[in-house]
Amino acid sequence: MLNTERTHPKAIGIDKQSCTEILTIMHEAHVDAVLSVKDAIHPLVAGAKAMAKAVDSGHKLVYAAAGSSGTQCLADGLEITPTFGVPLSQVSILRAGGFEDLTRPKGDMEDNIEAALTDAKGIKAGDCVICVAASGRTVYPVVIMNYAKECGATTIGIANNPDTDLLQGADIPIYLPTPPELIAGSTRLGAGTAQKIALNMMSSLMGILLGHVMDGLMVNVMAINAKLFHRAENMVMNITKCSRETAASNLKLADGQVKEAVLLVEGATDLLDAQKRLSACDQNLRHAINDLRPT
């Protein structure tokens, strides 16, 4: 029996306990799920490097999953562009049954091989394909992973059960050893918690490796609304120690791009010069600043 289908020891008689006792047990189970991610640090590093390599070379990140795992992939994938400035064209999220109506469960689609193969058609060599399933053997992500490998894409498999198809077939297997669920088989609970953390960690490290994070600031964000423009001003001020007026004026010159605005404040002659300096430093803002500042 899969570990995610087993009965949690503290689930016996849980329906006879008080609400406070139930939620206390549930909180402890989520904490255990969080701790399980620590065992996956090394493969998560490998996964983040593979993601960064794909993006840096102009290829796509592709998430593939069904059910609750698909929701975790959607939550992570949708934030790649606004957080790190990765073009939308380089992020693809595949979910069994699609995303047209998220209010309707589509569990009947996770075993549909034809649909999986159809959804996988856009995968190319050089892409990084992240396949997620708590069971580790859900047909939809397994079929997509195998297709991706045949195409020459790098595959990352994330599962909460050991020795399963996703882990055995992936180039980078990531096992999250979460305990059995308090509601047996309800992997939206502990397994989902661990998946979300693992995906967040991997994509965040990817952003750092790409040079899109400096001192904890998302310096590749585009200031496309009032909230983001104010945040961008604060980042430019924080990095360069300039006034808000200087930050705002240079952000406007840089079309809302934080990295370019910082370099303009630091002495780049114009926007084109700032862009060339970033290109020469592989988009790493810290390196570009160091090249501008006197030794």
Coordinates of C-alpha atoms in Angstrom, one line a residue:
M1 CA 0.0 0.0 0.0
L2 CA 1.2 3.5 -0.8
N3 CA 2.3 5.5 2.2
T4 CA -0.2 8.3 1.3
E5 CA -3.0 5.8 1.5
R6 CA -2.2 4.5 4.9
T7 CA -3.9 5.5 8.1
H8 CA -2.1 8.0 10.3
P9 CA -1.7 6.6 13.8
K10 CA -3.3 9.7 15.4
A11 CA -6.3 9.5 13.0
I12 CA -7.8 6.6 15.0
G13 CA -10.8 8.1 16.9
I14 CA -10.1 11.6 15.6
D15 CA -13.8 12.1 14.9
K16 CA -14.5 11.6 18.6
Q17 CA -12.2 14.4 19.7
S18 CA -12.9 18.1 20.3
C19 CA -12.4 20.6 17.5
T20 CA -9.4 22.0 19.3
E21 CA -7.8 18.6 19.7
I22 CA -8.4 17.8 16.0
L23 CA -6.8 20.9 14.7
T24 CA -3.9 20.5 17.1
I25 CA -3.2 17.1 15.6
M26 CA -3.7 18.4 12.1
H27 CA -1.2 21.3 12.8
E28 CA 1.4 18.8 14.0
A29 CA 0.9 16.7 10.9
H30 CA 1.5 19.7 8.7
V31 CA 4.7 20.5 10.7
D32 CA 5.9 16.9 10.0
A33 CA 5.2 17.5 6.3
V34 CA 7.2 20.7 6.3
L35 CA 10.1 18.9 8.0
S36 CA 10.1 16.2 5.4
V37 CA 11.2 18.6 2.7
K38 CA 14.6 19.0 4.4
D39 CA 15.5 15.5 3.2
A40 CA 15.1 16.7 -0.4
I41 CA 17.5 19.7 -0.3
H42 CA 20.1 18.3 -2.6
P43 CA 17.8 17.1 -5.4
L44 CA 15.9 20.4 -5.1
V45 CA 19.2 22.2 -5.7
A46 CA 19.7 20.1 -8.8
G47 CA 16.1 20.8 -9.9
A48 CA 16.6 24.6 -9.5
K49 CA 19.8 24.5 -11.6
A50 CA 18.0 22.6 -14.3
M51 CA 15.2 25.2 -14.3
A52 CA 17.6 28.1 -14.4
K53 CA 19.5 26.4 -17.3
A54 CA 16.3 26.0 -19.3
V55 CA 15.2 29.6 -18.8
D56 CA 18.6 31.1 -19.4
S57 CA 18.9 29.2 -22.7
G58 CA 15.5 30.4 -23.9
H59 CA 13.6 27.2 -23.3
K60 CA 10.5 26.6 -21.3
L61 CA 9.6 25.5 -17.8
V62 CA 6.7 23.0 -18.0
Y63 CA 4.7 21.9 -14.9
A64 CA 2.6 18.7 -15.3
A65 CA 0.2 17.3 -12.7
A66 CA -3.4 16.3 -11.9
G67 CA -5.7 17.1 -9.0
S68 CA -4.3 18.7 -5.9
S69 CA -0.8 18.5 -7.3
G70 CA -2.0 20.4 -10.3
T71 CA -3.2 23.2 -8.0
Q72 CA 0.3 23.4 -6.4
C73 CA 1.9 23.6 -9.8
L74 CA -0.5 26.3 -10.9
A75 CA 0.2 28.3 -7.8
D76 CA 4.0 28.1 -8.4
G77 CA 4.0 28.5 -12.1
L78 CA 1.8 31.6 -12.2
E79 CA 4.2 33.5 -9.9
I80 CA 7.3 32.9 -12.1
T81 CA 6.6 35.8 -14.4
P82 CA 5.5 38.5 -11.9
T83 CA 8.2 37.6 -9.4
F84 CA 11.2 37.0 -11.6
G85 CA 10.3 38.6 -14.9
V86 CA 10.6 35.3 -16.8
P87 CA 8.5 35.8 -20.0
L88 CA 5.1 34.1 -20.0
S89 CA 6.1 32.4 -23.2
Q90 CA 8.7 30.4 -21.2
V91 CA 6.2 29.0 -18.6
S92 CA 3.7 26.3 -19.3
I93 CA 1.3 24.6 -16.8
L94 CA -0.3 21.4 -17.8
R95 CA -3.1 20.0 -15.7
A96 CA -5.2 16.9 -16.3
G97 CA -8.5 18.3 -17.6
G98 CA -7.2 21.8 -18.1
F99 CA -7.9 25.0 -16.2
E100 CA -11.0 26.2 -17.9
D101 CA -13.2 25.4 -14.9
L102 CA -11.2 25.2 -11.7
T103 CA -14.4 24.8 -9.6
R104 CA -15.0 21.3 -11.2
P105 CA -12.9 18.4 -10.0
K106 CA -11.5 16.5 -13.0
G107 CA -10.2 13.3 -11.4
D108 CA -11.6 11.3 -14.4
M109 CA -9.0 12.9 -16.6
E110 CA -5.8 11.9 -14.7
D111 CA -5.8 8.4 -16.4
N112 CA -6.4 9.8 -19.9
I113 CA -3.3 8.9 -21.9
E114 CA -4.5 10.5 -25.1
A115 CA -5.1 13.8 -23.3
A116 CA -1.7 13.7 -21.7
L117 CA 0.0 13.1 -25.0
T118 CA -1.9 15.9 -26.6
D119 CA -1.0 18.3 -23.8
A120 CA 2.6 17.3 -24.0
K121 CA 3.0 18.2 -27.7
G122 CA 4.5 21.6 -27.0
I123 CA 7.5 20.2 -25.1
K124 CA 10.8 20.5 -26.9
A125 CA 14.4 19.5 -26.3
G126 CA 16.0 21.8 -23.8
D127 CA 12.8 22.4 -21.8
C128 CA 12.7 21.6 -18.1
V129 CA 9.6 19.5 -17.3
I130 CA 8.4 19.3 -13.6
C131 CA 6.0 16.4 -13.0
V132 CA 4.3 16.1 -9.7
A133 CA 2.0 13.4 -8.1
A134 CA 1.7 12.5 -4.4
S135 CA 1.3 8.8 -5.4
G136 CA 4.2 9.0 -7.8
R137 CA 2.3 6.9 -10.4
T138 CA -0.6 9.1 -11.6
V139 CA -0.9 8.4 -15.4
Y140 CA -1.1 12.0 -16.6
P141 CA 2.2 13.3 -15.3
V142 CA 4.0 10.0 -15.8
V143 CA 3.0 9.9 -19.5
I144 CA 4.1 13.5 -19.9
M145 CA 7.4 12.8 -18.2
N146 CA 8.2 9.9 -20.5
Y147 CA 7.2 12.0 -23.6
A148 CA 9.5 14.8 -22.4
K149 CA 12.4 12.5 -21.9
E150 CA 12.0 11.2 -25.5
C151 CA 12.0 14.8 -26.7
G152 CA 15.3 15.6 -24.9
A153 CA 13.9 17.7 -22.2
T154 CA 15.2 17.5 -18.6
T155 CA 12.6 15.9 -16.3
I156 CA 12.1 16.5 -12.6
G157 CA 9.8 14.1 -10.7
I158 CA 8.3 15.0 -7.4
A159 CA 6.4 12.3 -5.4
N160 CA 5.5 11.5 -1.8
N161 CA 5.9 7.8 -2.1
P162 CA 9.3 6.1 -2.7
D163 CA 10.2 3.7 -5.6
T164 CA 7.3 5.0 -7.8
D165 CA 7.2 5.7 -11.6
L166 CA 7.9 9.5 -11.3
L167 CA 10.9 8.9 -9.2
Q168 CA 12.3 6.0 -11.1
G169 CA 11.9 7.6 -14.5
A170 CA 12.9 11.3 -13.8
D171 CA 16.3 12.7 -14.5
I172 CA 16.0 14.5 -11.1
P173 CA 13.9 12.5 -8.7
I174 CA 12.6 14.4 -5.6
Y175 CA 11.1 12.3 -2.9
L176 CA 9.1 14.1 -0.1
P177 CA 8.7 11.5 2.7
T178 CA 5.5 12.9 4.2
P179 CA 3.7 10.9 6.9
P180 CA 0.3 9.2 6.1
E181 CA -2.5 11.8 5.9
L182 CA -4.8 12.3 8.8
I183 CA -7.6 11.8 6.3
A184 CA -6.2 8.8 4.5
G185 CA -5.5 9.5 0.8
S186 CA -6.4 13.2 1.0
T187 CA -3.1 14.4 -0.3
R188 CA -4.2 18.0 -0.4
L189 CA -3.1 18.0 3.2
G190 CA 0.5 17.0 4.2
A191 CA 1.6 15.9 0.8
G192 CA 0.2 19.1 -0.8
T193 CA 2.0 21.2 1.9
A194 CA 5.3 19.6 1.2
Q195 CA 4.8 19.9 -2.6
K196 CA 4.1 23.6 -2.4
I197 CA 7.2 24.2 -0.2
A198 CA 9.4 22.2 -2.5
L199 CA 8.2 24.0 -5.6
N200 CA 8.5 27.4 -3.9
M201 CA 12.1 26.6 -2.8
M202 CA 13.1 25.3 -6.2
S203 CA 11.6 28.2 -8.3
S204 CA 13.0 30.8 -5.8
L205 CA 16.5 29.3 -6.0
M206 CA 16.1 29.4 -9.8
G207 CA 15.3 33.1 -9.6
I208 CA 18.4 33.7 -7.5
L209 CA 20.6 31.7 -9.9
L210 CA 19.3 33.7 -12.8
G211 CA 20.4 36.9 -11.0
H212 CA 16.9 38.1 -10.5
V213 CA 17.2 38.4 -6.7
M214 CA 19.6 40.6 -4.8
D215 CA 19.7 41.0 -1.1
G216 CA 16.2 39.4 -1.0
L217 CA 14.8 41.9 -3.4
M218 CA 13.0 40.8 -6.6
V219 CA 15.0 43.1 -8.8
N220 CA 13.7 41.7 -12.1
V221 CA 10.1 42.7 -11.4
M222 CA 8.4 45.0 -13.8
A223 CA 6.7 48.1 -12.3
I224 CA 3.4 47.8 -14.2
N225 CA 1.0 49.2 -11.5
A226 CA 1.1 51.7 -8.7
K227 CA 1.9 49.1 -6.0
L228 CA 4.8 47.6 -8.0
F229 CA 6.1 51.1 -9.0
H230 CA 6.2 52.0 -5.3
R231 CA 8.0 48.7 -4.5
A232 CA 10.4 49.3 -7.3
E233 CA 11.2 52.8 -6.0
N234 CA 12.0 51.3 -2.6
M235 CA 14.3 48.7 -4.2
V236 CA 16.2 51.3 -6.2
M237 CA 16.5 53.5 -3.1
N238 CA 17.6 50.5 -0.9
I239 CA 20.3 49.4 -3.3
T240 CA 21.7 52.8 -4.4
K241 CA 20.8 54.9 -1.3
C242 CA 19.3 57.6 -3.6
S243 CA 16.3 59.7 -2.9
R244 CA 12.7 58.7 -3.9
E245 CA 12.7 61.4 -6.5
T246 CA 15.8 60.0 -8.1
A247 CA 14.5 56.5 -8.0
A248 CA 11.2 57.5 -9.6
S249 CA 12.8 59.5 -12.4
N250 CA 15.2 56.7 -13.3
L251 CA 12.5 54.1 -13.2
K252 CA 10.6 56.1 -15.7
L253 CA 13.7 56.3 -17.9
A254 CA 14.1 52.6 -17.5
D255 CA 10.5 51.8 -18.5
G256 CA 9.8 50.5 -15.0
Q257 CA 12.8 48.0 -15.0
V258 CA 14.5 47.9 -11.6
K259 CA 17.9 46.6 -12.7
E260 CA 18.3 49.2 -15.4
A261 CA 17.1 52.0 -13.1
V262 CA 19.7 51.0 -10.5
L263 CA 22.4 51.1 -13.1
L264 CA 21.3 54.5 -14.3
V265 CA 21.5 55.8 -10.8
E266 CA 25.0 54.2 -10.5
G267 CA 26.3 55.9 -13.6
A268 CA 25.2 54.1 -16.7
T269 CA 25.0 56.7 -19.5
D270 CA 21.6 55.7 -20.7
L271 CA 19.1 52.8 -20.9
L272 CA 21.0 51.1 -23.7
D273 CA 24.2 51.3 -21.8
A274 CA 22.5 49.8 -18.7
Q275 CA 21.1 47.0 -20.8
K276 CA 24.5 46.2 -22.4
R277 CA 26.1 46.1 -18.9
L278 CA 23.5 43.7 -17.7
S279 CA 23.9 41.5 -20.7
A280 CA 27.7 41.4 -20.2
C281 CA 27.1 40.2 -16.6
D282 CA 24.5 37.6 -17.5
Q283 CA 21.7 39.8 -16.0
N284 CA 23.4 39.7 -12.6
L285 CA 22.8 43.1 -11.1
R286 CA 25.4 42.9 -8.3
H287 CA 28.1 42.2 -10.8
A288 CA 27.0 45.0 -13.1
I289 CA 27.0 47.4 -10.1
N290 CA 30.5 46.4 -9.1
D291 CA 31.7 47.1 -12.7
L292 CA 30.3 50.6 -12.5
R293 CA 31.5 51.5 -9.0
P294 CA 35.1 52.7 -8.4
T295 CA 37.3 50.1 -6.9

